[in-house]
Coordinates of C-alpha atoms and ligand atoms in Angstrom, one line a residue:
M24 CA -28.9 35.5 13.2
T25 CA -26.4 32.7 11.5
T26 CA -24.2 30.2 14.1
S27 CA -21.7 27.5 14.1
Q28 CA -22.9 26.2 17.2
P29 CA -25.6 23.6 16.3
V30 CA -29.2 23.5 18.1
S31 CA -29.8 21.3 20.9
Q32 CA -32.9 22.4 21.6
L33 CA -35.3 21.3 19.9
G34 CA -38.7 21.3 19.5
S35 CA -39.9 18.0 20.5
H36 CA -36.8 16.9 23.0
E37 CA -33.2 18.0 24.1
V38 CA -30.2 16.7 23.1
F39 CA -28.3 15.2 25.4
N40 CA -25.5 12.8 26.5
Q41 CA -24.1 12.5 22.9
P42 CA -20.4 12.6 23.2
E43 CA -19.3 15.7 21.2
P44 CA -17.0 14.5 18.3
Q45 CA -13.2 14.8 18.8
R46 CA -11.6 17.5 16.3
A47 CA -8.1 17.0 16.9
V48 CA -6.0 13.9 19.0
D49 CA -1.9 14.4 19.6
L50 CA -1.1 11.6 18.4
W51 CA 1.6 11.5 20.5
G52 CA 0.8 13.7 23.4
Q53 CA -2.1 11.3 24.4
D54 CA -0.3 8.5 24.0
Q55 CA 1.6 7.5 26.8
A56 CA 2.7 3.8 25.9
L57 CA 4.1 5.1 22.3
R58 CA 6.0 7.5 23.7
E59 CA 7.1 4.9 26.3
H60 CA 7.4 1.9 24.0
A61 CA 8.8 4.1 20.9
I62 CA 11.7 6.1 23.0
A63 CA 12.7 2.5 24.3
A64 CA 12.8 1.2 20.6
G65 CA 15.8 4.6 19.6
G66 CA 12.9 6.5 17.8
R67 CA 13.3 10.3 17.4
G68 CA 11.0 12.1 19.5
D69 CA 11.4 15.3 18.0
Q70 CA 10.3 14.1 15.0
L71 CA 7.3 12.2 16.1
V72 CA 6.0 14.8 18.6
R73 CA 5.7 17.7 15.5
V74 CA 3.8 14.9 13.7
G75 CA 1.7 14.0 16.3
A76 CA 0.2 16.6 16.6
K77 CA 0.1 17.4 13.0
W78 CA -1.4 13.7 12.0
G79 CA -3.9 14.5 14.6
G80 CA -5.5 18.2 13.8
E81 CA -8.3 18.8 12.1
T82 CA -7.1 19.7 8.8
L83 CA -5.4 16.3 7.7
R84 CA -8.2 14.8 9.6
V85 CA -10.7 15.9 7.4
A86 CA -8.8 15.6 4.0
A87 CA -8.5 12.3 5.2
E88 CA -12.6 11.7 4.8
D89 CA -12.5 13.3 1.8
A90 CA -10.2 10.7 0.3
R91 CA -12.3 8.1 1.9
R92 CA -15.5 9.3 0.7
D93 CA -14.8 10.4 -2.7
L94 CA -13.5 7.9 -4.2
P95 CA -10.7 7.3 -6.6
R96 CA -11.8 7.6 -10.2
L97 CA -10.2 5.8 -13.1
K98 CA -9.2 7.4 -16.5
M99 CA -8.5 5.2 -19.0
F100 CA -8.6 6.7 -22.1
D101 CA -8.9 10.5 -22.9
R102 CA -11.9 12.3 -24.8
S103 CA -10.4 11.1 -28.1
G104 CA -10.1 7.3 -27.2
R105 CA -6.7 7.0 -27.0
R106 CA -5.3 5.4 -23.6
V107 CA -4.4 7.2 -20.3
D108 CA -4.6 5.1 -17.7
E109 CA -4.6 7.6 -15.2
V110 CA -6.2 8.2 -11.8
E111 CA -7.9 10.9 -10.4
F112 CA -8.1 11.6 -6.5
H113 CA -9.8 13.5 -4.3
P114 CA -7.5 16.7 -3.3
G115 CA -7.8 14.9 0.0
Y116 CA -5.6 11.9 -0.8
H117 CA -2.9 14.3 -2.6
A118 CA -2.5 16.2 0.9
V119 CA -1.7 13.5 3.3
M120 CA 0.1 11.4 0.8
Q121 CA 2.3 14.5 0.9
A122 CA 1.8 14.7 4.7
G123 CA 3.3 11.2 4.6
L124 CA 6.3 11.9 2.0
E125 CA 7.2 15.2 3.9
A126 CA 7.1 13.7 7.7
G127 CA 9.4 10.8 6.4
Y128 CA 7.5 7.5 6.3
T129 CA 9.6 6.8 3.1
S130 CA 12.9 8.1 3.9
S131 CA 13.3 8.1 7.9
A132 CA 14.8 4.3 7.5
W133 CA 17.0 5.2 4.8
D134 CA 18.8 8.7 6.0
G135 CA 21.9 7.3 7.6
Q136 CA 20.6 8.4 11.6
A137 CA 20.1 6.8 14.4
G138 CA 16.2 5.3 15.5
G139 CA 15.1 5.4 11.4
Q140 CA 13.0 2.2 11.6
A141 CA 11.7 2.5 14.7
T142 CA 10.8 6.9 13.4
H143 CA 9.3 4.7 10.6
A144 CA 7.8 2.4 12.6
A145 CA 5.7 5.1 14.8
L146 CA 4.9 6.8 11.8
V147 CA 3.1 3.9 10.1
Y148 CA 1.2 3.2 13.6
Y149 CA 0.2 7.2 13.0
M150 CA -0.9 6.9 9.3
A151 CA -3.3 3.4 10.3
Q152 CA -5.4 6.3 12.7
L153 CA -5.3 9.2 10.2
E154 CA -5.6 6.7 6.6
P155 CA -4.7 3.3 5.8
G156 CA -5.0 3.2 2.6
V157 CA -2.6 6.0 1.6
A158 CA -0.2 4.1 4.0
C159 CA 0.1 1.6 0.7
P160 CA 1.9 3.5 -1.6
L161 CA 4.0 4.9 1.3
T162 CA 4.8 1.7 2.8
M163 CA 5.8 -0.2 -1.0
T164 CA 8.2 2.9 -1.7
Y165 CA 9.6 2.7 1.6
A166 CA 10.2 -1.6 1.7
A167 CA 11.6 -0.8 -2.2
V168 CA 14.0 0.8 -1.3
P169 CA 16.7 -2.2 -0.2
A170 CA 15.2 -4.5 -2.9
L171 CA 16.6 -1.8 -5.4
R172 CA 20.4 -2.5 -3.7
H173 CA 19.9 -5.9 -6.0
Q174 CA 20.7 -3.6 -8.6
P175 CA 22.8 -0.4 -7.7
E176 CA 22.3 1.1 -11.2
L177 CA 18.8 1.3 -10.9
A178 CA 19.1 2.2 -6.7
E179 CA 21.1 5.1 -8.3
V180 CA 18.2 6.9 -10.0
W181 CA 15.2 5.8 -8.1
T182 CA 16.4 5.7 -4.7
P183 CA 17.1 9.6 -3.8
R184 CA 13.6 10.1 -4.9
L185 CA 11.7 7.1 -3.3
T186 CA 13.6 8.9 -0.2
S187 CA 13.7 12.3 -1.3
G188 CA 10.6 13.4 0.9
V189 CA 9.0 15.7 -2.3
Y190 CA 5.9 14.5 -3.2
D191 CA 5.0 14.8 -7.2
P192 CA 1.6 12.8 -8.0
S193 CA 2.6 14.4 -11.8
S194 CA 2.7 11.4 -14.1
T195 CA 5.7 11.9 -16.2
P196 CA 9.2 9.9 -16.8
I197 CA 11.4 9.7 -13.0
A198 CA 14.3 11.4 -14.9
T199 CA 11.8 15.0 -14.5
K200 CA 10.4 14.0 -11.0
R201 CA 12.1 15.2 -7.3
G202 CA 10.3 12.7 -5.5
A203 CA 8.6 9.2 -7.0
T204 CA 6.5 6.3 -5.6
L205 CA 7.3 2.8 -6.1
G206 CA 4.3 0.1 -5.7
M207 CA 4.3 -3.7 -5.9
A208 CA 2.6 -6.1 -8.7
M209 CA 3.5 -9.8 -7.9
T210 CA -0.4 -10.9 -7.5
E211 CA -1.8 -13.3 -10.2
K212 CA -5.6 -14.5 -11.2
Q213 CA -4.2 -18.1 -10.9
G214 CA -2.4 -17.7 -7.2
G215 CA -1.4 -15.0 -4.7
S216 CA 0.3 -17.1 -2.5
D217 CA 2.0 -19.5 -4.5
V218 CA 4.0 -16.5 -7.0
R219 CA 6.0 -19.2 -8.3
A220 CA 2.8 -19.8 -10.8
N221 CA 2.5 -16.6 -12.3
T222 CA 2.3 -16.6 -15.7
T223 CA 3.8 -13.4 -17.0
K224 CA 6.3 -13.4 -19.2
A225 CA 9.7 -11.6 -19.7
S226 CA 11.6 -12.0 -23.0
R227 CA 14.9 -10.1 -23.5
D228 CA 15.1 -6.4 -25.7
S229 CA 18.7 -6.1 -26.0
E230 CA 20.4 -4.7 -22.5
A231 CA 16.7 -4.4 -21.3
Y232 CA 13.1 -7.1 -21.3
R233 CA 9.8 -7.0 -22.0
L234 CA 6.6 -8.1 -20.2
N235 CA 3.0 -9.3 -21.0
G236 CA 0.5 -10.7 -19.0
H237 CA -1.4 -9.6 -15.7
K238 CA -1.2 -8.8 -12.8
W239 CA -4.8 -9.3 -10.3
F240 CA -3.9 -6.8 -7.7
C241 CA -1.9 -3.8 -8.4
S242 CA -2.5 -1.1 -5.2
A243 CA -1.2 2.2 -5.9
P244 CA -1.2 2.0 -10.3
M245 CA -0.2 5.6 -9.9
C246 CA 3.1 5.2 -8.9
D247 CA 6.2 5.9 -10.6
G248 CA 7.1 2.2 -11.2
F249 CA 6.5 -1.4 -9.8
L250 CA 8.5 -3.8 -8.7
T251 CA 6.6 -7.3 -10.8
L252 CA 7.7 -10.6 -11.0
A253 CA 7.7 -12.6 -14.3
K254 CA 8.9 -15.9 -16.0
A255 CA 11.9 -15.1 -17.8
E256 CA 14.0 -17.6 -19.3
G257 CA 15.8 -18.2 -17.0
G258 CA 13.0 -18.4 -14.2
L259 CA 10.8 -16.2 -11.7
T260 CA 12.6 -12.8 -11.9
C261 CA 12.3 -9.7 -10.4
F262 CA 11.5 -6.6 -12.6
L263 CA 10.8 -2.7 -12.5
V264 CA 8.8 -1.4 -14.4
P265 CA 8.3 2.3 -14.9
R266 CA 4.9 3.7 -15.5
W267 CA 6.8 6.5 -18.5
L268 CA 9.5 5.8 -21.1
D269 CA 11.5 9.0 -22.1
G270 CA 8.6 11.4 -23.3
E271 CA 6.0 8.0 -23.5
R272 CA 3.7 6.0 -21.8
N273 CA 5.3 2.5 -20.3
G274 CA 2.5 -0.9 -21.7
I275 CA 0.9 -0.3 -18.4
H276 CA -2.8 -0.8 -19.1
I277 CA -5.3 -0.4 -16.0
Q278 CA -8.3 -2.8 -16.7
R279 CA -10.6 -1.4 -13.9
L280 CA -10.2 -0.1 -10.1
K281 CA -11.2 -3.4 -7.0
D282 CA -14.4 -2.1 -5.4
K283 CA -13.4 -3.3 -2.0
L284 CA -14.6 -4.2 1.5
G285 CA -12.5 -0.6 3.3
N286 CA -9.2 0.7 2.3
K287 CA -11.3 3.2 -0.2
A288 CA -8.6 6.3 -0.7
N289 CA -6.7 3.4 -2.3
A290 CA -6.9 3.3 -6.1
S291 CA -6.0 -0.9 -5.8
S292 CA -6.3 -1.9 -9.2
E293 CA -6.0 -5.1 -12.2
I294 CA -4.0 -4.3 -14.6
E295 CA -1.7 -5.6 -18.1
Y296 CA 1.3 -5.2 -18.9
H297 CA 1.7 -5.1 -22.9
N298 CA 5.4 -5.2 -23.7
A299 CA 6.0 -3.2 -21.0
L300 CA 9.7 -2.6 -20.7
A301 CA 11.4 -3.8 -17.8
Y302 CA 14.9 -3.2 -15.9
R303 CA 15.7 -6.3 -14.1
I304 CA 16.6 -6.3 -10.3
G305 CA 18.9 -9.1 -9.3
E306 CA 19.6 -12.4 -11.2
E307 CA 17.8 -14.2 -13.9
G308 CA 15.6 -17.2 -11.5
A309 CA 16.6 -15.0 -8.0
G310 CA 13.2 -13.3 -8.4
V311 CA 11.9 -14.3 -4.8
R312 CA 15.3 -13.8 -3.1
A313 CA 15.2 -10.2 -4.8
I314 CA 11.6 -9.2 -3.4
I315 CA 12.0 -10.6 -0.4
E316 CA 13.6 -7.9 0.9
M317 CA 10.8 -5.9 -0.2
V318 CA 7.8 -8.2 1.4
H319 CA 10.3 -8.3 4.8
H320 CA 10.1 -4.8 5.5
T321 CA 6.6 -4.5 3.7
R322 CA 5.6 -6.8 6.2
L323 CA 6.7 -4.5 9.8
D324 CA 4.6 -2.2 8.5
T325 CA 1.7 -4.9 8.8
V326 CA 2.8 -5.7 12.6
L327 CA 2.4 -1.4 13.3
A328 CA -0.3 -0.7 11.1
P329 CA -2.6 -3.5 13.1
A330 CA -1.8 -1.3 16.0
G331 CA -2.4 1.9 15.0
L332 CA -6.0 0.6 13.8
M333 CA -6.3 -0.8 17.3
R334 CA -5.3 2.7 18.9
A335 CA -7.9 4.8 17.0
A336 CA -10.3 2.2 18.0
L337 CA -9.7 2.5 21.8
Q338 CA -9.4 6.3 21.5
E339 CA -12.5 7.0 20.3
A340 CA -13.9 4.2 22.6
H341 CA -12.2 5.9 25.9
W342 CA -13.4 8.8 24.8
W343 CA -16.9 7.5 24.7
V344 CA -17.6 6.1 27.5
S345 CA -16.0 8.6 29.0
S346 CA -18.1 11.2 28.3
R347 CA -21.3 9.1 28.3
S348 CA -23.6 7.7 30.8
A349 CA -26.2 5.0 31.3
F350 CA -28.6 4.2 34.5
Q351 CA -26.7 6.9 36.1
K352 CA -23.8 5.8 35.9
R353 CA -20.7 7.2 33.2
L354 CA -20.4 4.2 31.6
I355 CA -16.2 4.6 32.3
D356 CA -17.0 4.1 35.6
Q357 CA -19.1 0.4 35.2
P358 CA -17.1 -1.8 36.6
M359 CA -17.7 -4.3 33.3
M360 CA -16.6 -1.8 31.0
R361 CA -13.6 -0.9 32.5
S362 CA -12.5 -4.2 32.1
V363 CA -13.5 -4.1 28.5
L364 CA -11.6 -1.0 28.0
A365 CA -8.8 -2.1 29.9
D366 CA -8.2 -5.4 27.7
L367 CA -8.7 -3.9 25.1
A368 CA -6.1 -1.2 26.7
V369 CA -3.9 -4.7 26.7
D370 CA -3.8 -6.1 23.7
T371 CA -3.4 -2.4 22.0
E372 CA -0.1 -1.9 23.7
A373 CA 1.1 -5.2 23.1
A374 CA 0.7 -4.7 20.0
L375 CA 2.3 -1.7 19.8
S376 CA 5.1 -2.9 22.4
V377 CA 6.5 -6.1 19.7
G378 CA 6.2 -4.0 16.9
M379 CA 8.1 -1.2 18.5
F380 CA 10.8 -3.9 19.8
L381 CA 11.3 -5.3 15.9
A382 CA 11.7 -2.1 14.9
S383 CA 14.6 -2.0 16.7
A384 CA 16.3 -5.1 15.5
F385 CA 15.7 -3.6 12.2
D386 CA 17.6 -0.8 12.9
R387 CA 20.5 -3.2 14.4
D388 CA 23.3 -4.0 11.7
D389 CA 24.5 -7.1 13.6
A390 CA 23.4 -11.2 12.1
E391 CA 21.6 -11.8 15.6
S392 CA 19.2 -9.0 15.2
R393 CA 18.2 -9.3 11.2
A394 CA 17.7 -13.3 12.0
L395 CA 15.1 -12.1 15.3
A396 CA 13.8 -9.6 12.7
R397 CA 13.6 -11.8 10.2
I398 CA 11.2 -14.6 12.2
G399 CA 9.9 -11.8 14.7
V400 CA 8.1 -9.7 12.0
A401 CA 5.9 -12.8 10.5
L402 CA 5.2 -14.0 13.9
A403 CA 3.8 -10.6 14.9
K404 CA 2.0 -9.9 11.9
Y405 CA 0.6 -13.1 12.2
L406 CA -0.9 -12.2 16.2
N407 CA -0.8 -8.8 15.4
N408 CA -3.9 -8.8 12.8
K409 CA -5.5 -12.0 14.5
R410 CA -6.6 -9.5 17.1
C411 CA -7.0 -6.3 15.3
I412 CA -10.5 -7.9 14.2
G413 CA -11.7 -8.5 17.9
V414 CA -10.6 -5.3 19.5
I415 CA -12.3 -2.9 16.7
A416 CA -15.1 -5.1 16.9
E417 CA -15.6 -4.7 20.2
A418 CA -14.6 -1.0 20.9
M419 CA -17.5 -0.5 18.2
E420 CA -19.9 -1.9 20.7
M421 CA -18.4 0.2 23.6
L422 CA -20.2 3.4 21.6
G423 CA -23.1 1.4 21.1
G424 CA -25.2 2.2 18.0
M425 CA -23.2 5.1 17.1
G426 CA -20.2 2.6 16.3
Y427 CA -22.0 1.8 13.9
V428 CA -22.2 4.8 12.1
E429 CA -20.3 6.4 9.5
E430 CA -20.2 9.9 11.0
T431 CA -17.3 7.7 13.9
P432 CA -14.6 5.7 13.1
M433 CA -15.7 2.9 13.9
P434 CA -17.3 1.1 10.6
M435 CA -13.6 2.4 8.5
L436 CA -11.8 1.1 11.4
Y437 CA -13.9 -2.1 11.7
R438 CA -13.3 -2.2 7.1
E439 CA -10.0 -1.6 7.6
A440 CA -9.1 -4.9 10.2
P441 CA -9.0 -7.6 8.3
L442 CA -6.8 -6.5 5.7
N443 CA -2.9 -6.4 6.7
G444 CA -3.6 -10.2 7.7
I445 CA -4.2 -10.9 4.2
W446 CA -1.6 -9.1 2.5
E447 CA 1.8 -9.7 2.2
G448 CA 1.2 -14.0 3.6
S449 CA -1.9 -14.8 4.6
G450 CA -2.5 -16.2 8.1
N451 CA -1.8 -19.6 7.2
V452 CA 0.9 -18.5 4.9
I453 CA 2.6 -16.6 7.3
C454 CA 2.5 -19.5 9.1
L455 CA 4.1 -21.3 6.9
D456 CA 7.2 -19.2 6.5
V457 CA 7.9 -19.2 9.6
L458 CA 8.3 -23.2 9.8
R459 CA 9.9 -22.2 7.0
A460 CA 12.7 -19.2 8.6
L461 CA 12.9 -22.3 11.6
V462 CA 14.3 -25.1 8.9
K463 CA 16.2 -22.7 6.6
E464 CA 17.6 -20.3 8.6
P465 CA 18.2 -21.7 12.0
Q466 CA 19.8 -18.6 13.0
A467 CA 16.4 -17.4 13.5
G468 CA 14.9 -19.9 15.7
D469 CA 18.0 -19.4 17.1
A470 CA 17.9 -15.4 18.1
L471 CA 13.7 -15.7 18.7
M472 CA 14.9 -18.7 21.8
N473 CA 17.6 -16.4 23.1
V474 CA 14.9 -13.6 23.3
L475 CA 12.5 -16.0 25.0
L476 CA 15.4 -17.7 27.7
S477 CA 16.9 -13.9 28.1
M478 CA 13.5 -13.0 30.0
T479 CA 12.6 -16.2 32.5
G480 CA 12.8 -15.3 35.5
S481 CA 10.7 -12.7 35.8
D482 CA 7.1 -13.9 35.7
A483 CA 7.0 -17.5 37.2
R484 CA 4.0 -18.0 34.4
Y485 CA 5.6 -17.2 31.4
D486 CA 8.7 -19.7 32.8
A487 CA 6.2 -22.1 33.1
A488 CA 4.3 -21.4 29.7
L489 CA 7.8 -21.2 27.4
K490 CA 8.6 -24.6 29.1
A491 CA 5.2 -26.3 28.3
H492 CA 5.4 -24.8 24.4
L493 CA 9.0 -26.4 24.7
A494 CA 7.4 -29.6 26.1
R495 CA 4.7 -29.7 23.2
W496 CA 6.8 -28.9 20.3
P497 CA 9.9 -30.5 21.2
G498 CA 10.7 -29.7 17.6
L499 CA 8.7 -28.5 14.6
P500 CA 4.9 -28.8 14.4
M501 CA 2.9 -31.0 12.0
E502 CA 1.4 -28.6 9.2
A503 CA -2.3 -29.1 10.6
E504 CA -0.5 -27.6 14.0
A505 CA 1.2 -24.7 12.6
R506 CA -1.0 -21.5 13.5
W507 CA -1.8 -22.8 17.1
F508 CA 2.6 -22.9 17.5
V509 CA 2.9 -19.6 16.4
E510 CA 0.3 -18.0 17.9
S511 CA 2.4 -19.5 20.9
L512 CA 5.6 -18.5 19.6
A513 CA 3.5 -15.0 19.1
V514 CA 2.7 -14.8 22.2
L515 CA 5.4 -15.3 24.3
L516 CA 7.1 -12.7 21.5
T517 CA 5.0 -9.9 23.4
A518 CA 5.1 -10.9 26.1
A519 CA 8.9 -10.4 27.0
S520 CA 8.9 -7.5 24.7
L521 CA 6.2 -6.4 27.5
M522 CA 8.4 -7.0 30.7
K523 CA 11.4 -5.3 28.8
T524 CA 9.9 -2.5 28.0
A525 CA 6.2 -2.3 29.4
P526 CA 5.0 -1.0 33.3
S527 CA 4.7 -4.2 35.2
E528 CA 0.6 -3.2 35.5
V529 CA 0.3 -4.2 31.4
A530 CA 3.2 -6.8 31.3
E531 CA 1.4 -8.7 34.3
G532 CA -2.0 -8.2 32.4
Y533 CA -0.9 -9.4 29.5
V534 CA 0.9 -12.5 31.2
S535 CA -1.7 -13.5 32.9
S536 CA -4.5 -12.9 30.4
R537 CA -2.7 -14.0 27.4
V538 CA -0.1 -16.2 28.3
A539 CA -1.5 -18.0 31.5
R540 CA -4.5 -18.2 29.6
D541 CA -6.6 -16.9 33.6
R542 CA -9.2 -15.8 31.1
G543 CA -12.8 -16.0 28.9
A544 CA -12.9 -16.4 25.5
F545 CA -14.0 -12.5 25.3
P546 CA -13.0 -9.5 25.5
G547 CA -13.3 -8.2 29.0
A548 CA -14.4 -11.3 30.4
V549 CA -10.5 -11.3 33.0
G550 CA -9.4 -11.5 36.2
G551 CA -6.9 -10.5 38.1
M552 CA -5.3 -7.2 35.7
D553 CA -5.4 -4.2 37.6
V554 CA -7.9 -2.6 35.2
D555 CA -7.6 1.0 37.3
A556 CA -3.6 1.4 36.0
I557 CA -3.9 0.0 32.5
I558 CA -6.6 3.1 32.4
A559 CA -5.1 5.9 34.3
R560 CA -2.6 5.1 31.2
L561 CA -4.8 6.0 28.6
G562 CA -5.0 9.6 30.2
Ligands
FAD607 C1 -6.8 -4.6 -0.8 C2 -5.6 -5.4 -1.0 C3 -4.0 -4.6 -1.9 C4 -4.1 -5.6 -2.3 N1 -2.7 -5.2 -2.8 C5 -1.6 -6.1 -3.5 C6 -1.0 -5.2 -4.6 O1 -0.6 -3.9 -4.5 N2 0.3 -6.4 -5.2 C7 -0.1 -7.0 -4.7 O2 0.5 -7.6 -6.0 N3 -0.6 -8.0 -4.1 C8 -1.9 -7.4 -3.9 N4 -2.6 -7.6 -3.3 C9 -3.2 -9.1 -2.9 C10 -2.6 -9.9 -1.7 O3 -1.2 -10.2 -2.1 C11 -2.7 -11.8 -2.5 O4 -3.9 -11.5 -2.6 C12 -2.6 -11.9 -1.2 O5 -1.1 -13.2 -1.2 C13 -3.2 -14.0 -0.8 O6 -3.3 -14.2 -2.6 P1 -4.2 -14.6 -3.1 O7 -5.1 -13.9 -3.3 O8 -4.3 -15.3 -4.9 O9 -5.1 -16.2 -2.0 P2 -4.4 -17.4 -2.4 O10 -3.0 -17.8 -2.2 O11 -5.5 -18.1 -3.1 O12 -4.9 -17.6 -0.6 C14 -6.4 -18.2 -0.7 C15 -6.2 -18.9 0.8 O13 -5.8 -20.3 1.2 C16 -4.5 -19.9 2.0 N5 -3.1 -20.9 1.6 C17 -2.6 -20.6 0.6 N6 -1.4 -21.6 0.7 C18 -1.8 -22.5 1.5 C19 -1.5 -24.0 2.3 N7 -0.4 -24.4 1.1 N8 -1.8 -24.3 2.9 C20 -2.7 -23.5 4.1 N9 -3.4 -22.8 3.5 C21 -2.7 -22.1 2.0 C22 -3.7 -18.3 2.0 O14 -3.9 -18.5 3.8 C23 -5.2 -17.6 2.1 O15 -5.8 -18.0 3.7 C24 -3.6 -7.1 -2.5 C25 -4.4 -7.5 -1.7 C26 -6.0 -6.9 -1.3 C27 -6.6 -7.0 -0.6

């Protein structure tokens, strides 16, 4: 007799007290915090309900696992030794890319309907739970749209395809495609943070340019084009480099794929430009100004992605401790385990809350909101990604030895945890960026302070922490102290966002443990939290 049921009665022992794997998770229906924060931010509930059920389902989950297990392969040459520079993916990769594009990951923010950025932000949070590597080309495609506005004739051709919601992986010229994706290639070997050290050269070729040089990271080389930086006569300039010209490949050679810690489904590569045709975006010498539009938007995604990673780890850990027992009691009924779970839940909801709060600022088109988004996204990128690593490590430990085993999602999540803190401005660089924003764009500091001050009077511990921050740093800190300064502001901003939208048990839990710092150094070492109420929100 054949049966799909696994056998628990083995010759030597019976298998019990091992939680079954979760086949499907309704990413919207099972996430009360998401429902509340996304709706408060103006996100589109109908769209998110549909996508949450589909992306949490077994079919896409299996496709995502396949995409990570069966790694992308570089095909540099054809049989005859001619260059092709293609990357081959498992069909699971294409299935998840298609799901992302069709759900509106790259288009919702730009379709002119209300709540587009908030909806996009929730989709990023979902995708981090499903397949974080695929999020890379999707995020870059979404974020390229505002940068292209600097060059309307390019935007006219590319933007409708980037936002069509159609996945067309064919390797053909852009004119023949209904859907397209865009990558980014800025980082070079000698310096990624300091892009002014770029050595790639751009020389004029009638209306366009020719690029020669290398890029040390180009994370999605199968995209239809790349926003890149190169030195033209007038200085560092932003360019769009299409992968195909009319009927022939552009001079972009993929050197190799990187062997990375995680983000396995994503074919991060090293490339060289060999007389590659490129179109200028913005003025010569204004490259940073043009590409910063893209960076600003990718940073929003680097705020939401760690929230999604933490959510996936928390969800799995909650499931596990609800079903597993030790010392004659379910783990979730053990007092110390409850403290750990509640503590991780607070960090996870805090990361989501500040992310959705900022996404709603991206959605508003007034100067104050733009200024808040500018500085807020840097603060939250720093804090959310620093928290993410510790939260996932602790959630892994909640599964005991099984948390270290690849059949659970924990190792994958752990490998993903540091990434969003590194790209688009590593920790120190982000802190320097916050200082720069406060000097060069005083309205950003004003907008931030308006939010922080608007929440005074709600909780004396918050008021005291804000007062202490302002007393310690009446102006800018010394550069060496910038991490502390940024952490302090980011925690206050997160507390403000929670006090605005989260229930009191979560906001107070955050204020007592993160703002007033009534706690030890590690997760679960907390007092004064309403642990039962916080855990009840997990479903
Ligand atoms: C998986 C992955 C995918 C990526 N994809 C892409 C991509 O598609 N396109 C792309 O262009 N890039 C990509 N990157 C590259 C990434 O953006 C860079 O690695 C990052 O910007 C840092 O640059 P770097 O590696 O040269 O490090 P460096 O610039 O050398 O920085 C090293 C360290 O020094 C710190 N530092 C730098 N300056 C200062 C300072 N003044 N004071 C104090 N500390 C400082 C940084 O914070 C960092 O911790 C990717 C990276 C990864 C890991």
